Amino acid sequence: TPRYLSGAARLHAVYAMYDTVLIPSDGSEHAVRAAEHGVYLARAFDATVHLLNVVDVQAAAGPFNAGGVDKAFVERLESEGRTAIEAVEAVADEEDRVETTLVRGGPAEAILEYGSENGVDLIAMGTHGRTGLERYVAGSVTERVLRLAEVPVLTARATGGSRLEGEYTDVLVPTDGSDHAARAAGHGIAVAERVGARVHAVTAVDVERLDSVRDFASITGLRERLGEDGERWTAAVAARAEEAGLDAVTDVREGSPAKTLLAYADEHDVDLIAMGTRGRTGLDRYLLGSTTERTIRRSDV
């Protein structure tokens, strides 16, 4: 489906299909963990996996190498790049369709360019990685890719909670009623449909934003309206999941959105969180973009 759709069109968009999954790697544990999930989803959708390492010669050389670098230096970087690819390639089996590529450039820009040129439908990458002159900082690279990518980006950290053990059984779909949340819900439901997972449609009402309202009656009215909105939004997501033949549950909670969603994920052993990178703004809406950023930084799944 096109990237830019009206709200109604997004709500009724055909569920996502992934034919090509891109997995960038810097060889870190976080990249390997993301690769495990990326390969898992590629198998679920019968997709081809592209493993990519970006050799950032300029960053590796540092600011004081005005005279350039020699061939041996570049060859060493490329050798390390191939080793980084091999680290994630070990996650795949012989039956998986895997292509490997080494490119030069700035990591985020090179990942995005490669994705665009190769028709990538999903990017899976770690949120932290190696640092130092010979490595790019995967966390900042991932954040840039998240902000600029026109396709979904799956992120993972190498934590106990992010280990892939069997199938996904529970997918959390936060919603604030925005078009971006609706679009993300389509992807979450698509994944859940492929693996037979339960969908959790959740709205976190940020009551702290009501502190600036002086009138008690107004606060009460806003709180009730937010609760009603949350029930309507979560019901819409649940209906989409049920149309796909899935079990779905809804919940509307009060609290700081990121903390609330992470707590919910922990309580219900959620395997995947599918959320938009932007949302509604204003007193009666929380900004899903900042909520997403906090969730990504702290989530174990």
mmCIF file of C-alpha atoms in Angstrom, residues 1-14 178-180 182-183 240:
data_model
loop_
_atom_site.group_PDB
_atom_site.id
_atom_site.type_symbol
_atom_site.label_atom_id
_atom_site.label_comp_id
_atom_site.label_asym_id
_atom_site.label_seq_id
_atom_site.Cartn_x
_atom_site.Cartn_y
_atom_site.Cartn_z
ATOM 1 C CA THR A 1 0.000 0.000 0.000
ATOM 2 C CA PRO A 2 1.184 3.585 -0.598
ATOM 3 C CA ARG A 3 2.950 5.277 2.266
ATOM 4 C CA TYR A 4 0.632 8.288 2.402
ATOM 5 C CA LEU A 5 -3.029 7.386 2.819
ATOM 6 C CA SER A 6 -6.019 9.149 4.295
ATOM 7 C CA GLY A 7 -7.065 8.089 7.780
ATOM 8 C CA ALA A 8 -9.945 5.988 6.443
ATOM 9 C CA ALA A 9 -7.762 4.376 3.801
ATOM 10 C CA ARG A 10 -5.144 3.466 6.379
ATOM 11 C CA LEU A 11 -7.756 1.873 8.600
ATOM 12 C CA HIS A 12 -8.821 -0.411 5.765
ATOM 13 C CA ALA A 13 -5.385 -0.937 4.208
ATOM 14 C CA VAL A 14 -4.474 -4.454 3.144
ATOM 15 C CA SER A 178 -3.834 8.275 14.888
ATOM 16 C CA ASP A 179 -3.247 7.262 11.275
ATOM 17 C CA HIS A 180 0.307 6.218 12.157
ATOM 18 C CA ALA A 182 -3.509 2.457 12.575
ATOM 19 C CA ARG A 183 -0.823 1.758 9.985
ATOM 20 C CA ARG A 240 -9.386 -5.704 12.656
#
